[in-house]
């Protein structure tokens, strides 16, 4: 093994019969023929397909290693590409040398050649990327990340890194994970004394803790959104975007929520809600087009094996302009049906996933944007409409996923912002720098946030958001 090896994807696409190549990867299956040679299906993660390798019995060491070439073992193989007699692939590899890098005990290796449930695979998140499904998800996720950067870079947006540790709660929903070193100083170690005693001792110590003694001198948390900091750069440098992990301690154990997820947030100065909605639509369509173009085999796999409507849904999104309706119209539509809702809605209530999905999947049957939500259910930073009741918020809804994007025009008028901070029970002194942006050269601006994992649910047809992020964090789960 020299480190000089070809990737299977490239060989299957353009490898020339007659050339000598080396490949390395993991065995999916091995079949031995009666004539004394073996077929190995080798996968190296570069694409869905395996490379078929033919190993004749006269290859050096054949008899010594072939029995250990089991599903999951790792190999380096050198040989010559041959035209494949089968119709499935252009080329196969005729081995001249084979090196067994690592065995995988057939009795205990968890990924045998059968279908495993996604629940089971979640328990072995260290091995699941070796399956077809999780390999395809990883490649599509990679493609989407590239597409996101490309979309904004080609439009002149500046990539800004916003902090992960922050002292402001952007969404004001109290869903922050606290970051502290105060607990390090607690004297009671768990297990040191009996559970009841230690918790009593703990709580008496906790009651004396003071945030001013903490590492940052005030209460700090993991960010729920990079928006507020993105606004700083957008109102200095022009359009920006931030793309990073965000954290929410919401205890909603659903197939659409993670405690740690990736969010991309563009922020544009001199932009109103219409411009924001247009960008969101162009953005989603571009990501879909790129995935269909660049990951055709993986997307075909999702359509055949995971969800039969994936490609149809995506093409439907590409073909339609996003239907735009106000929150008020949305509530009218929802209340006009005679359906029994788990959460009945009246004007002023939050729309629930069941309502969002009804609108996009059944009523309009296409992607849509709901705008102008009641100000009482939205965060302090959204631009207040003249009606005194609504704010310039928007949510993009798509079939099977529901809300995929949330955004708004921002309140750039200092006096209105101050009223909103007060309405939301927030201390305006805590937001002194955010207010400064309105005191000095304020401009209308707008932005949105797309959850990367929600986008992947849409693209892959996977049902559970835990399966489209490598290492999901959800209530009671952070094993890997
Ligand atoms: O609607 P949200 O809460 O909006 C914001 O955070 C704004 N600050 C964004 C902005 O205007 N810059 O979240 C935005 C998106 C949602 O539409 C959803 O796709 C995703 O983030 N999201 C989640 N994804 C997975 N798990 C969760 N717990 C999520 N919460 C939000
Ligand atoms: Mg939202």
Coordinates of N, CA, C and O in Angstrom, one line a residue, residues 34-125:
X34 N -16.8 -22.0 -8.0 CA -16.4 -23.4 -8.0 C -15.0 -23.6 -8.6 O -14.2 -24.5 -8.2
X35 N -14.7 -22.7 -9.6 CA -13.4 -22.9 -10.3 C -12.2 -22.4 -9.5 O -11.1 -22.4 -10.0
X36 N -12.5 -21.9 -8.3 CA -11.3 -21.6 -7.4 C -10.9 -20.1 -7.5 O -9.7 -19.8 -7.2
X37 N -11.8 -19.2 -7.9 CA -11.4 -17.8 -7.7 C -12.6 -17.1 -7.0 O -13.6 -17.7 -6.7
X38 N -12.3 -15.8 -6.6 CA -13.3 -15.1 -5.8 C -13.7 -13.8 -6.4 O -12.9 -13.1 -7.1
X39 N -15.0 -13.4 -6.2 CA -15.5 -12.1 -6.6 C -15.6 -11.3 -5.3 O -16.3 -11.8 -4.3
X40 N -15.1 -10.1 -5.3 CA -15.2 -9.2 -4.1 C -15.9 -7.9 -4.5 O -15.5 -7.3 -5.5
X41 N -16.9 -7.5 -3.8 CA -17.6 -6.3 -4.0 C -16.9 -5.3 -3.0 O -17.1 -5.4 -1.8
X42 N -16.2 -4.3 -3.6 CA -15.4 -3.4 -2.7 C -16.1 -2.0 -2.8 O -16.3 -1.5 -3.8
X43 N -16.3 -1.4 -1.6 CA -16.8 -0.1 -1.5 C -15.8 0.8 -0.8 O -15.3 0.5 0.2
X44 N -15.6 2.0 -1.4 CA -14.6 2.9 -0.7 C -15.3 4.2 -0.3 O -14.6 5.2 0.0
X45 N -16.6 4.3 -0.4 CA -17.3 5.5 0.1 C -17.4 6.6 -1.0 O -18.2 7.6 -0.8
X46 N -16.7 6.5 -2.1 CA -16.7 7.6 -3.0 C -18.0 7.6 -3.8 O -18.4 8.6 -4.4
X47 N -18.7 6.5 -3.9 CA -20.0 6.5 -4.6 C -20.8 5.3 -4.0 O -20.3 4.5 -3.3
X48 N -22.1 5.3 -4.4 CA -23.0 4.2 -4.0 C -22.5 2.8 -4.5 O -22.5 1.8 -3.8
X49 N -22.0 2.8 -5.8 CA -21.7 1.5 -6.4 C -20.4 0.9 -5.8 O -19.5 1.6 -5.3
X50 N -20.3 -0.4 -5.9 CA -19.1 -1.1 -5.5 C -18.3 -1.4 -6.7 O -18.8 -1.5 -7.8
X51 N -17.0 -1.6 -6.5 CA -16.2 -2.1 -7.6 C -16.1 -3.6 -7.5 O -15.8 -4.1 -6.5
X52 N -16.4 -4.3 -8.6 CA -16.2 -5.7 -8.6 C -14.8 -6.1 -8.8 O -14.1 -5.6 -9.8
X53 N -14.2 -6.9 -7.9 CA -12.8 -7.3 -8.0 C -12.8 -8.8 -8.2 O -13.5 -9.6 -7.5
X54 N -12.0 -9.3 -9.2 CA -11.9 -10.7 -9.4 C -10.5 -11.1 -8.9 O -9.5 -10.5 -9.3
X55 N -10.5 -12.1 -8.0 CA -9.2 -12.5 -7.5 C -9.0 -14.0 -7.8 O -9.7 -14.9 -7.3
X56 N -8.0 -14.3 -8.7 CA -7.7 -15.7 -9.1 C -6.9 -16.3 -8.0 O -6.2 -15.7 -7.2
X57 N -7.0 -17.7 -8.0 CA -6.4 -18.4 -6.9 C -4.8 -18.3 -7.0 O -4.1 -18.5 -6.0
X58 N -4.3 -17.9 -8.2 CA -2.8 -17.8 -8.2 C -2.3 -16.4 -7.8 O -1.1 -16.2 -7.9
X59 N -3.2 -15.5 -7.4 CA -2.7 -14.3 -6.8 C -1.9 -14.6 -5.5 O -2.4 -15.4 -4.7
X60 N -0.7 -14.0 -5.4 CA 0.1 -14.4 -4.2 C -0.7 -14.2 -2.9 O -1.3 -13.2 -2.6
X61 N -0.6 -15.2 -2.0 CA -1.2 -15.1 -0.7 C -2.7 -15.5 -0.7 O -3.4 -15.4 0.3
X62 N -3.3 -15.7 -1.9 CA -4.7 -16.0 -2.0 C -5.2 -16.9 -0.9 O -6.2 -16.6 -0.2
X63 N -4.6 -18.1 -0.9 CA -5.1 -19.1 0.0 C -5.0 -18.7 1.5 O -5.9 -19.0 2.3
X64 N -4.0 -17.9 1.8 CA -3.8 -17.4 3.2 C -4.9 -16.4 3.7 O -5.4 -16.5 4.8
X65 N -5.3 -15.5 2.8 CA -6.1 -14.4 3.2 C -7.6 -14.5 2.9 O -8.4 -14.0 3.6
X66 N -7.9 -15.3 1.8 CA -9.2 -15.2 1.2 C -10.4 -15.5 2.2 O -11.4 -14.9 2.2
X67 N -10.1 -16.4 3.2 CA -11.2 -16.7 4.1 C -11.4 -15.6 5.1 O -12.5 -15.5 5.7
X68 N -10.4 -14.7 5.3 CA -10.6 -13.6 6.2 C -11.2 -12.4 5.4 O -11.4 -11.3 6.0
X69 N -11.4 -12.5 4.1 CA -12.0 -11.4 3.4 C -13.5 -11.5 3.5 O -14.2 -12.1 2.7
X70 N -14.0 -11.0 4.6 CA -15.4 -11.1 4.9 C -16.0 -9.7 4.9 O -15.3 -8.7 4.8
X71 N -17.4 -9.7 4.9 CA -18.1 -8.4 4.9 C -17.5 -7.5 6.0 O -17.5 -7.9 7.2
X72 N -17.1 -6.3 5.7 CA -16.6 -5.3 6.7 C -15.1 -5.3 6.8 O -14.6 -4.3 7.4
X73 N -14.4 -6.3 6.2 CA -12.9 -6.2 6.3 C -12.4 -5.2 5.3 O -13.1 -4.8 4.4
X74 N -11.2 -4.8 5.5 CA -10.6 -3.7 4.7 C -9.4 -4.3 3.9 O -8.6 -5.1 4.4
X75 N -9.4 -3.8 2.6 CA -8.4 -4.3 1.7 C -7.7 -3.2 0.9 O -8.3 -2.2 0.6
X76 N -6.5 -3.5 0.4 CA -5.9 -2.8 -0.6 C -5.6 -3.7 -1.8 O -5.0 -4.8 -1.5
X77 N -6.0 -3.4 -3.0 CA -5.8 -4.3 -4.1 C -5.2 -3.6 -5.3 O -5.6 -2.4 -5.6
X78 N -4.2 -4.2 -5.9 CA -3.7 -3.7 -7.1 C -4.0 -4.7 -8.3 O -4.1 -5.9 -8.0
X79 N -4.2 -4.2 -9.4 CA -4.5 -5.0 -10.5 C -4.8 -4.3 -11.8 O -4.4 -3.1 -11.9
X80 N -5.4 -4.9 -12.8 CA -5.6 -4.3 -14.1 C -7.2 -4.2 -14.3 O -7.9 -5.1 -14.1
X81 N -7.6 -3.0 -14.8 CA -9.0 -2.8 -15.1 C -9.3 -3.7 -16.4 O -8.5 -3.7 -17.3
X82 N -10.5 -4.3 -16.3 CA -10.9 -5.1 -17.5 C -12.3 -4.6 -17.8 O -13.1 -4.2 -16.9
X83 N -12.7 -4.8 -19.1 CA -14.1 -4.5 -19.4 C -14.9 -5.5 -18.7 O -14.6 -6.7 -18.6
X84 N -16.0 -5.1 -18.1 CA -16.8 -6.0 -17.3 C -17.8 -6.8 -18.2 O -18.5 -6.2 -19.0
X85 N -17.8 -8.1 -18.1 CA -18.8 -8.8 -18.9 C -20.2 -8.6 -18.5 O -21.1 -8.6 -19.4
X86 N -20.5 -8.2 -17.3 CA -21.8 -7.9 -16.8 C -22.3 -6.6 -17.4 O -21.5 -5.7 -17.7
X87 N -23.6 -6.4 -17.5 CA -24.2 -5.2 -18.1 C -24.1 -4.1 -17.0 O -24.2 -2.9 -17.4
X88 N -24.0 -4.4 -15.7 CA -24.2 -3.5 -14.7 C -23.1 -2.4 -14.7 O -23.4 -1.2 -14.4
X89 N -21.9 -2.8 -14.9 CA -20.8 -1.8 -14.8 C -19.8 -1.9 -16.0 O -19.7 -2.9 -16.6
X90 N -19.2 -0.8 -16.3 CA -18.3 -0.7 -17.4 C -17.0 -1.6 -17.2 O -16.6 -2.3 -18.1
X91 N -16.5 -1.4 -16.0 CA -15.2 -2.1 -15.7 C -15.2 -2.9 -14.4 O -16.0 -2.6 -13.5
X92 N -14.3 -3.8 -14.3 CA -14.0 -4.5 -13.1 C -12.5 -4.6 -12.9 O -11.8 -4.3 -13.8
X93 N -12.1 -5.1 -11.7 CA -10.7 -5.1 -11.5 C -10.2 -6.6 -11.4 O -10.7 -7.3 -10.6
X94 N -9.2 -6.9 -12.2 CA -8.6 -8.2 -12.1 C -7.4 -8.1 -11.2 O -6.4 -7.4 -11.5
X95 N -7.4 -8.7 -10.0 CA -6.4 -8.4 -9.0 C -5.1 -9.1 -9.3 O -5.1 -10.2 -9.8
X96 N -4.0 -8.4 -9.1 CA -2.7 -9.1 -9.1 C -2.0 -9.2 -7.8 O -1.2 -10.0 -7.5
X97 N -2.5 -8.3 -6.8 CA -2.0 -8.5 -5.4 C -3.1 -8.0 -4.5 O -3.9 -7.1 -4.9
X98 N -3.2 -8.6 -3.4 CA -4.3 -8.3 -2.4 C -3.7 -8.2 -1.0 O -2.9 -9.1 -0.7
X99 N -4.0 -7.2 -0.3 CA -3.4 -7.0 1.0 C -4.6 -6.8 2.0 O -5.4 -5.9 1.8
X100 N -4.7 -7.7 2.9 CA -5.8 -7.6 3.9 C -5.3 -6.6 5.0 O -4.3 -6.9 5.7
X101 N -6.0 -5.5 5.1 CA -5.6 -4.5 6.1 C -6.2 -4.7 7.5 O -5.5 -4.6 8.5
X102 N -7.5 -5.1 7.5 CA -8.1 -5.3 8.8 C -9.2 -6.3 8.6 O -10.0 -6.2 7.7
X103 N -9.3 -7.3 9.5 CA -10.4 -8.3 9.4 C -11.6 -7.7 10.1 O -11.6 -6.7 10.8
X104 N -12.7 -8.4 9.9 CA -14.0 -8.0 10.6 C -14.7 -9.4 10.9 O -15.2 -10.0 10.0
X105 N -14.6 -9.7 12.1 CA -15.2 -11.0 12.5 C -16.6 -11.2 12.1 O -17.5 -10.4 12.5
X106 N -16.8 -12.2 11.3 CA -18.2 -12.4 10.7 C -19.2 -12.7 11.7 O -20.4 -12.3 11.5
X107 N -18.9 -13.2 12.8 CA -19.8 -13.5 13.9 C -20.3 -12.2 14.6 O -21.5 -12.1 14.9
X108 N -19.4 -11.3 14.8 CA -19.8 -10.1 15.6 C -20.0 -8.9 14.8 O -20.5 -7.9 15.3
X109 N -19.5 -8.8 13.5 CA -19.7 -7.5 12.8 C -21.1 -7.2 12.6 O -21.9 -8.0 12.1
X110 N -21.6 -6.0 13.1 CA -23.0 -5.8 13.2 C -23.7 -5.5 11.8 O -24.9 -5.7 11.7
X111 N -22.9 -5.2 10.8 CA -23.6 -4.9 9.5 C -23.5 -6.0 8.5 O -22.6 -6.1 7.7
X112 N -24.4 -6.9 8.7 CA -24.4 -8.1 7.8 C -25.2 -7.6 6.6 O -25.9 -6.6 6.5
X113 N -25.2 -8.5 5.5 CA -25.8 -8.1 4.2 C -27.3 -8.3 4.3 O -27.9 -9.1 3.7
X114 N -28.0 -7.5 5.2 CA -29.4 -7.5 5.2 C -29.8 -6.1 5.6 O -29.0 -5.3 6.0
X115 N -31.1 -5.8 5.5 CA -31.6 -4.5 5.9 C -31.7 -4.3 7.4 O -32.2 -5.2 8.1
X116 N -31.1 -3.3 7.9 CA -31.2 -3.0 9.3 C -32.1 -1.8 9.5 O -32.2 -0.9 8.7
X117 N -32.8 -1.8 10.7 CA -33.7 -0.7 10.9 C -32.9 0.6 11.3 O -31.7 0.5 11.8
X118 N -33.5 1.7 11.0 CA -32.7 3.0 11.3 C -32.5 3.1 12.8 O -31.6 3.7 13.2
X119 N -33.5 2.6 13.6 CA -33.3 2.7 15.0 C -32.1 1.9 15.5 O -31.3 2.4 16.3
X120 N -31.9 0.7 14.9 CA -30.8 -0.1 15.2 C -29.5 0.6 14.8 O -28.5 0.7 15.5
X121 N -29.5 1.2 13.6 CA -28.3 1.8 13.1 C -27.9 3.1 13.9 O -26.7 3.4 14.0
X122 N -28.9 3.7 14.5 CA -28.6 4.9 15.4 C -27.8 4.5 16.6 O -27.0 5.2 17.1
X123 N -27.9 3.2 17.0 CA -27.1 2.7 18.1 C -25.7 2.4 17.7 O -24.8 2.3 18.6
X124 N -25.5 2.3 16.4 CA -24.1 2.1 16.0 C -23.7 3.2 15.0 O -23.3 2.9 13.8
X125 N -23.8 4.4 15.5 CA -23.5 5.6 14.7 C -22.0 5.6 14.2 O -21.7 6.3 13.3

